[in-house]
Amino acid sequence: MRSDCPLNYGIEIFGDKWTLLIIRDLMFFGKRYYNEFLSSAEGIATNLLADRLAMLEKEKIIRKGKDSQHKQKIVYSLTEKGIDLLPVILCIGLWSDKYASIKLNPNRDLIIGDAKKNLPRGIDKMKKNLLKEHVKLKMKNEE
Amino acid sequence: MRSDCPLNYGIEIFGDKWTLLIIRDLMFFGKRYYNEFLSSAEGIATNLLADRLAMLEKEKIIRKGKDSQHKQKIVYSLTEKGIDLLPVILCIGLWSDKYASIKLNPNRDLIIGDAKKNLPRGIDKMKKNLLKEHVKLKMKNEE
DNA sequence: TTGTACCGCTTGTGTTTTGCAAGTGGTGCA
DNA sequence: TGCACCACTTGCAAAACACAAGCGGTACAA
């Protein structure tokens, strides 16, 4: 750690071009598998993805699990620490929505639109949904 | 731009280890001069600082001005686009406050504590203060 | 008018991280 | 037994970063 500033703590973990995108994929697009992260629009490289997934697991932001259906596959899911990044991601999304000149993807605009209307109630609701899923997956993995 | 995702727009601008720290310094610690940014705890290098300041100015997140008191110096200040990053920075701070094992700097804890108690009212109040200063500086520069 | 201190910023260098392509070892299923 | 597919590694070139030194310009004091 470079300093005792709380902002810096977050930046040292997800202050790069890829980490938050992986979390976004888990959080909003239901992606769970290595291959799914690779197929995202931004096009992360395989070595960087492996590196980030390992880091996120070490930081206890995501968790590795086995897929009972497809036994070769590894399931990645958010921990509560990861789910708590929801406000961070929404804030960045809202800011970008306000200032980006690019056309926004309508799917994402739906999410952003919801958050824009009622903050922080919208965040709470979304968080609850994510937590429900989180608990389900946790139980599944511990079976 | 790698994609049309709004999250990605923000990440492409401030998704690195330094940019948000500079904005933090402007926003919370009243830093205005090149030298002041250099003296922050994290220790940014001079070339990287110059690079990020130029980028932030290009993105219209900060603005360069002349100092009427100390004529050699260049004054950097946040634009409204920059001020609107306040929620992003606070969200990261709150998350870190919850999960960082490190001891937090008490000065920063004050700010974080305020934000924790009443979001988004706390954010609104802080934003208003920042905007007041922003207008003042703008007028000064246009004299 | 000259000297000096200080300003933002650049340059040069070695190191680390990234980006891209190809390949590897391991597992499950036909 | 063979093949397809899985997460992940390796090799290499290019870019970004970190660190130290230095540069041109301005202001102010002698």
PDB file of N, CA and C (backbone and C1' of nucleotides) in Angstrom, chain A residues 68-72, chain C residues 27-30, chain D residues 1-4:
ATOM      1  N   SER A  68     -21.938 -27.999 -11.094  1.00  0.00           N
ATOM      2  CA  SER A  68     -22.475 -29.362 -10.964  1.00  0.00           C
ATOM      3  C   SER A  68     -23.015 -29.882 -12.300  1.00  0.00           C
ATOM      4  N   GLN A  69     -23.432 -28.966 -13.161  1.00  0.00           N
ATOM      5  CA  GLN A  69     -23.953 -29.369 -14.470  1.00  0.00           C
ATOM      6  C   GLN A  69     -22.822 -29.763 -15.416  1.00  0.00           C
ATOM      7  N   HIS A  70     -21.952 -28.820 -15.629  1.00  0.00           N
ATOM      8  CA  HIS A  70     -20.876 -28.971 -16.616  1.00  0.00           C
ATOM      9  C   HIS A  70     -19.575 -29.129 -15.842  1.00  0.00           C
ATOM     10  N   LYS A  71     -19.167 -30.369 -15.658  1.00  0.00           N
ATOM     11  CA  LYS A  71     -18.133 -30.660 -14.646  1.00  0.00           C
ATOM     12  C   LYS A  71     -16.729 -30.156 -14.981  1.00  0.00           C
ATOM     13  N   GLN A  72     -16.514 -29.823 -16.240  1.00  0.00           N
ATOM     14  CA  GLN A  72     -15.202 -29.271 -16.582  1.00  0.00           C
ATOM     15  C   GLN A  72     -15.068 -27.821 -16.161  1.00  0.00           C
TER      16      GLN A  72
ATOM     17  P    DT C  27      -7.240 -33.986 -14.055  1.00  0.00           P
ATOM     18  O5'  DT C  27      -8.700 -33.929 -14.680  1.00  0.00           O
ATOM     19  C5'  DT C  27      -9.426 -32.699 -14.668  1.00  0.00           C
ATOM     20  C4'  DT C  27     -10.573 -32.797 -15.654  1.00  0.00           C
ATOM     21  C3'  DT C  27     -11.384 -34.097 -15.553  1.00  0.00           C
ATOM     22  O3'  DT C  27     -12.742 -33.762 -15.352  1.00  0.00           O
ATOM     23  C1'  DT C  27     -10.853 -33.593 -17.795  1.00  0.00           C
ATOM     24  P    DG C  28     -13.758 -34.852 -14.855  1.00  0.00           P
ATOM     25  O5'  DG C  28     -14.684 -35.016 -16.135  1.00  0.00           O
ATOM     26  C5'  DG C  28     -15.343 -33.861 -16.660  1.00  0.00           C
ATOM     27  C4'  DG C  28     -15.918 -34.174 -18.020  1.00  0.00           C
ATOM     28  C3'  DG C  28     -16.785 -35.437 -18.063  1.00  0.00           C
ATOM     29  O3'  DG C  28     -17.938 -35.144 -18.841  1.00  0.00           O
ATOM     30  C1'  DG C  28     -15.061 -35.602 -19.657  1.00  0.00           C
ATOM     31  P    DC C  29     -19.225 -36.027 -18.685  1.00  0.00           P
ATOM     32  O5'  DC C  29     -19.558 -36.368 -20.198  1.00  0.00           O
ATOM     33  C5'  DC C  29     -19.287 -35.406 -21.224  1.00  0.00           C
ATOM     34  C4'  DC C  29     -18.983 -36.112 -22.528  1.00  0.00           C
ATOM     35  C3'  DC C  29     -19.793 -37.399 -22.768  1.00  0.00           C
ATOM     36  O3'  DC C  29     -20.372 -37.334 -24.059  1.00  0.00           O
ATOM     37  C1'  DC C  29     -17.511 -37.799 -23.149  1.00  0.00           C
ATOM     38  P    DA C  30     -21.513 -38.335 -24.499  1.00  0.00           P
ATOM     39  O5'  DA C  30     -21.038 -38.809 -25.944  1.00  0.00           O
ATOM     40  C5'  DA C  30     -20.529 -37.836 -26.873  1.00  0.00           C
ATOM     41  C4'  DA C  30     -19.749 -38.538 -27.968  1.00  0.00           C
ATOM     42  C3'  DA C  30     -20.451 -39.761 -28.558  1.00  0.00           C
ATOM     43  O3'  DA C  30     -20.247 -39.797 -29.962  1.00  0.00           O
ATOM     44  C1'  DA C  30     -18.370 -40.411 -27.609  1.00  0.00           C
TER      45       DA C  30
ATOM     46  P    DT D   1      -6.032 -48.148 -24.841  1.00  0.00           P
ATOM     47  O5'  DT D   1      -6.367 -47.213 -26.081  1.00  0.00           O
ATOM     48  C5'  DT D   1      -7.196 -47.766 -27.132  1.00  0.00           C
ATOM     49  C4'  DT D   1      -7.710 -46.614 -27.960  1.00  0.00           C
ATOM     50  C3'  DT D   1      -6.760 -45.424 -28.105  1.00  0.00           C
ATOM     51  O3'  DT D   1      -6.775 -45.000 -29.461  1.00  0.00           O
ATOM     52  C1'  DT D   1      -8.824 -44.664 -27.283  1.00  0.00           C
ATOM     53  P    DG D   2      -5.724 -43.874 -29.992  1.00  0.00           P
ATOM     54  O5'  DG D   2      -6.724 -42.718 -30.435  1.00  0.00           O
ATOM     55  C5'  DG D   2      -7.926 -43.062 -31.148  1.00  0.00           C
ATOM     56  C4'  DG D   2      -8.854 -41.861 -31.156  1.00  0.00           C
ATOM     57  C3'  DG D   2      -8.159 -40.528 -31.437  1.00  0.00           C
ATOM     58  O3'  DG D   2      -8.910 -39.826 -32.427  1.00  0.00           O
ATOM     59  C1'  DG D   2      -9.386 -40.408 -29.394  1.00  0.00           C
ATOM     60  P    DC D   3      -8.282 -38.495 -33.089  1.00  0.00           P
ATOM     61  O5'  DC D   3      -9.412 -37.439 -32.719  1.00  0.00           O
ATOM     62  C5'  DC D   3     -10.764 -37.878 -32.528  1.00  0.00           C
ATOM     63  C4'  DC D   3     -11.507 -36.879 -31.664  1.00  0.00           C
ATOM     64  C3'  DC D   3     -11.046 -35.428 -31.841  1.00  0.00           C
ATOM     65  O3'  DC D   3     -12.192 -34.613 -32.012  1.00  0.00           O
ATOM     66  C1'  DC D   3     -11.070 -35.997 -29.550  1.00  0.00           C
ATOM     67  P    DA D   4     -12.035 -33.131 -32.668  1.00  0.00           P
ATOM     68  O5'  DA D   4     -13.028 -32.302 -31.766  1.00  0.00           O
ATOM     69  C5'  DA D   4     -14.165 -32.951 -31.184  1.00  0.00           C
ATOM     70  C4'  DA D   4     -14.499 -32.286 -29.866  1.00  0.00           C
ATOM     71  C3'  DA D   4     -14.287 -30.780 -29.859  1.00  0.00           C
ATOM     72  O3'  DA D   4     -15.413 -30.155 -29.266  1.00  0.00           O
ATOM     73  C1'  DA D   4     -13.093 -31.766 -28.066  1.00  0.00           C
TER      74       DA D   4
END
